[in-house]
Tab-separated table of C-alpha atoms in Angstrom:
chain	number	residue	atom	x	y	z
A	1	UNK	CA	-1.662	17.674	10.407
A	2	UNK	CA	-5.944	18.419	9.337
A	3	UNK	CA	-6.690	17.853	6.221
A	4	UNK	CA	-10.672	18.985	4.943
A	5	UNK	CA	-12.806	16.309	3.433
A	6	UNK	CA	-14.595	17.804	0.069
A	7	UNK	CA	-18.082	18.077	0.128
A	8	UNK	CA	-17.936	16.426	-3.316
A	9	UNK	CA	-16.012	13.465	-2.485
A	10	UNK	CA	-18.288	10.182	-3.446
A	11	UNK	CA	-20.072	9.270	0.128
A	12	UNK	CA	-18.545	5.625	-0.098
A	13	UNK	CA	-15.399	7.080	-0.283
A	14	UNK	CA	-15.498	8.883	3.206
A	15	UNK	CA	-14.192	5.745	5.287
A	16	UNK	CA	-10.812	6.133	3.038
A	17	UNK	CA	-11.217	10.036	2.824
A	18	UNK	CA	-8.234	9.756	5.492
A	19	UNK	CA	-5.907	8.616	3.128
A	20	UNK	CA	-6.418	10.850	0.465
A	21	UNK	CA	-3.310	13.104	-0.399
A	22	UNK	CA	0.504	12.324	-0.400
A	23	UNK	CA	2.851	10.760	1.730
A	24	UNK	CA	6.066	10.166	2.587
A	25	UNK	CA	8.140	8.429	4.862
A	26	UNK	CA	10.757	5.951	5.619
A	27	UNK	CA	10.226	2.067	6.197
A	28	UNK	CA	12.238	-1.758	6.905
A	29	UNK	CA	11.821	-4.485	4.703
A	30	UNK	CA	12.727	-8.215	4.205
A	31	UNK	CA	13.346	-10.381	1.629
A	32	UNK	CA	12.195	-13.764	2.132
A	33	UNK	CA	14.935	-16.035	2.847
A	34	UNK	CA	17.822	-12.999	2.305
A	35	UNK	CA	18.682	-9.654	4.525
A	36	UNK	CA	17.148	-6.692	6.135
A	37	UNK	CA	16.930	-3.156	4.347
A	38	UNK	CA	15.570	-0.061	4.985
A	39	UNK	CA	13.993	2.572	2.062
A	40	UNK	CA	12.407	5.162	1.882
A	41	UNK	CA	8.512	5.685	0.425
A	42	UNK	CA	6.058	7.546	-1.152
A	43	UNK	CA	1.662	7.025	-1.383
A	44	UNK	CA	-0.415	8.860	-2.929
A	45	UNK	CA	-4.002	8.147	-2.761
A	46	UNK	CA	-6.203	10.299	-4.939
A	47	UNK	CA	-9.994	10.291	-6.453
A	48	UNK	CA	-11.977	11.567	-9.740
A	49	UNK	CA	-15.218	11.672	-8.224
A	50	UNK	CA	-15.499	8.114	-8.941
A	51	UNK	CA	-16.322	5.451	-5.799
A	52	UNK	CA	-13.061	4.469	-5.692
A	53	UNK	CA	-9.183	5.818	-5.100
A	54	UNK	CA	-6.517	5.838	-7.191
A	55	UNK	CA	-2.935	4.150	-5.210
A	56	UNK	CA	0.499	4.569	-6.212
A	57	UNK	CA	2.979	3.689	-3.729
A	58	UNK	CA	6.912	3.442	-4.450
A	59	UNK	CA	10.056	2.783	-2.339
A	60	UNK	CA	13.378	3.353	-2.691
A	61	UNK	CA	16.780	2.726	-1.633
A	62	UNK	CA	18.929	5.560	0.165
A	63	UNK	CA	21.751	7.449	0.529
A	64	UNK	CA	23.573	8.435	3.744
A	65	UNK	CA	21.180	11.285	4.203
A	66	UNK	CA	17.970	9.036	3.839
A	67	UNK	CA	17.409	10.827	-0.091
A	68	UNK	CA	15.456	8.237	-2.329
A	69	UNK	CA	18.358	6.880	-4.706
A	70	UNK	CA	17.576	3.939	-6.705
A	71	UNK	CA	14.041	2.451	-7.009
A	72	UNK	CA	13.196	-0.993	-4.762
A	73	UNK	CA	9.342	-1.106	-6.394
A	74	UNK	CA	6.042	0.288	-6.774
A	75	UNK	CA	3.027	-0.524	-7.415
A	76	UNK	CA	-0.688	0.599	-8.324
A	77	UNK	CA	-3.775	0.097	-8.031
A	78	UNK	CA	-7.525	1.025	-7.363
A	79	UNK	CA	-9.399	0.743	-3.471
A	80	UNK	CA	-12.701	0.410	-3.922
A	81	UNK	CA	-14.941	0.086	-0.748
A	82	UNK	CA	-18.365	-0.927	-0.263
A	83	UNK	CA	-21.243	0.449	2.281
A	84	UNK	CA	-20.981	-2.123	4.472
A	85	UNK	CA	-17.442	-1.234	5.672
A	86	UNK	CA	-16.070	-3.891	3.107
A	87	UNK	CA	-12.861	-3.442	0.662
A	88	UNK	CA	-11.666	-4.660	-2.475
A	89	UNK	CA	-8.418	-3.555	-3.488
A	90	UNK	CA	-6.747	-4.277	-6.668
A	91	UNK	CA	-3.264	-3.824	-7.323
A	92	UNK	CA	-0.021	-4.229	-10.241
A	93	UNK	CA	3.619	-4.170	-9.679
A	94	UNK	CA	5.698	-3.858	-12.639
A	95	UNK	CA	7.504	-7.026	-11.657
A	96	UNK	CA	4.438	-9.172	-13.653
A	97	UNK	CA	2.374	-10.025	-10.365
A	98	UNK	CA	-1.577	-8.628	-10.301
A	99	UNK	CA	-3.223	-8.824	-6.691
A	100	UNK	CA	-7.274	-8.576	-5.867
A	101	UNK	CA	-7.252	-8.094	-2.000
A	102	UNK	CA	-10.419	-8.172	0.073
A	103	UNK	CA	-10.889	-6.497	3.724
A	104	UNK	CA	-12.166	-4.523	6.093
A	105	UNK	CA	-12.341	-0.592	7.181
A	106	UNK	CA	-12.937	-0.237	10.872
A	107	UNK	CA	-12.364	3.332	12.044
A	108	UNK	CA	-8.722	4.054	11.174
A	109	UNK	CA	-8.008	0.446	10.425
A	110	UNK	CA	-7.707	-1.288	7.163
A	111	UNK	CA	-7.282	-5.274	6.966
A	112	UNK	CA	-6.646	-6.661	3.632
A	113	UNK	CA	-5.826	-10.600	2.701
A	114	UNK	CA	-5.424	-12.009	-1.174
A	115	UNK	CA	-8.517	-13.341	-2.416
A	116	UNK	CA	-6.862	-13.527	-6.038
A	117	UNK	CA	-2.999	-13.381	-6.820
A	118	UNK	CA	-1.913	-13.794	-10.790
A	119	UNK	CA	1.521	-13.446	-12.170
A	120	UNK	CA	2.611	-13.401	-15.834
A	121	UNK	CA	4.719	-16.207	-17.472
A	122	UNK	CA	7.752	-14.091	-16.956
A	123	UNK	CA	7.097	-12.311	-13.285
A	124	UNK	CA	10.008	-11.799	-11.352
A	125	UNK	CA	8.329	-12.734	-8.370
A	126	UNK	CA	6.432	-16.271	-7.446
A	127	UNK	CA	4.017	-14.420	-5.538
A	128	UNK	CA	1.115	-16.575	-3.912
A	129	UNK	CA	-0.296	-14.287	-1.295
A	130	UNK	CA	-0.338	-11.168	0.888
A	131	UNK	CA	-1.587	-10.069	3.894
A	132	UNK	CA	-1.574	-5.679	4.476
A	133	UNK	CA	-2.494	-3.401	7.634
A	134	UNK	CA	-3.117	-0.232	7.100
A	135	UNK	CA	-3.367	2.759	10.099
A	136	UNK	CA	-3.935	6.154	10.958
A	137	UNK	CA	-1.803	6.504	14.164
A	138	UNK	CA	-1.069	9.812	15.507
A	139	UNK	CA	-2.068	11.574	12.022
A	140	UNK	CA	0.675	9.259	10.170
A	141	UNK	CA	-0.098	6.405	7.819
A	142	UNK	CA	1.143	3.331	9.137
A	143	UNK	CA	1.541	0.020	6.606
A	144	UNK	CA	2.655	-2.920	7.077
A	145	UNK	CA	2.808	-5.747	3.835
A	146	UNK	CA	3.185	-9.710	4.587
A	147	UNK	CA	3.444	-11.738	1.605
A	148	UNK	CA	3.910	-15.034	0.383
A	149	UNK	CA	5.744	-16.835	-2.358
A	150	UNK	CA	6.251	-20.183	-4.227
A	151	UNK	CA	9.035	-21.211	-1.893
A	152	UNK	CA	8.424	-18.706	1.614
A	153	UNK	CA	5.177	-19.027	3.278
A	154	UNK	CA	3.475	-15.812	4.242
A	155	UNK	CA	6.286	-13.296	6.233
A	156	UNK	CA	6.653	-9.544	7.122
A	157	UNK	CA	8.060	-8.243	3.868
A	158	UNK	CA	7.477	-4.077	4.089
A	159	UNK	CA	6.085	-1.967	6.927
A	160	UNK	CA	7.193	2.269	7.052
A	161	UNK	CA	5.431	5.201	8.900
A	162	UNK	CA	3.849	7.796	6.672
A	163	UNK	CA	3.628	11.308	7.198
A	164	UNK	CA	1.192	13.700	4.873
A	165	UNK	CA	3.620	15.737	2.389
């Protein structure tokens, strides 16, 4: 699927302007040190004429047809490149956990690692670090999500194929 890039859209935003829109798709998952399961997701990536996006991503389990039934997670956040092909990317999940990632934008490729992780006195998670890929392949949005707790070192957590909605 095309999509048009607005003539408005904030000139450091045009390495992400791929993203922009919504997606959905279906993806596998692990929990560190329990079982496989698959979900379904949605992204949407939007901007306000700001030099940054707007993220919301959230996954779901489903039912024997694949529908989105009962919510896994989501989170939120802001991506907010720089001219030199750099990233910063700062997300929340609900769960009490904030992230600051920092990366790269080459082409269709997006490389984030943690440079800050905090979680609140009563996060459900003991999140330490992350490592995310990001791709355009074949006009879908490809992610995968490694991440790291107090007691499992960094592992492949989420990763789904994204088409454009």
């Amino acid at each position: 699927m095309t999509f048009e890039i607005d003539s408005r859209l904030d000139p450091r935003l045009l390495g992400l302007a791929w993203m922009l829109g919504h997606w959905e798709g279906a993806g596998n998952g692990h929990h560190p040190g329990g079982e496989d399961f698959t979900y379904s997701v949605t992204a949407d990536f939007t901007e306000n004429g700001g030099s940054y996006l707007h993220y919301i991503m959230q996954w779901f389990s489903t039912d024997d047809q694949g529908r989105p039934v009962t919510s896994l997670g989501m989170e939120t956040g802001f991506w907010r490149p720089d001219p030199d092909g750099g990233l910063e990317v700062l997300i929340v999940h609900p769960e009490g956990i904030a992230e600051i990632y920092v990366g790269t934008i080459e082409g269709a490729k997006i490389e984030l690692t943690t440079d800050v992780v905090a979680r609140t006195v009563s996060a459900d998670i003991p999140a330490t670090g992350g490592h995310r890929l990001y791709g355009n392949v074949e006009s879908d949005l490809l992610f995968a999500y490694d991440r790291g707790t107090a007691e499992h070192d960094l592992q492949p957590y989420l990763w789904a194929r994204l088409a454009r909605a």
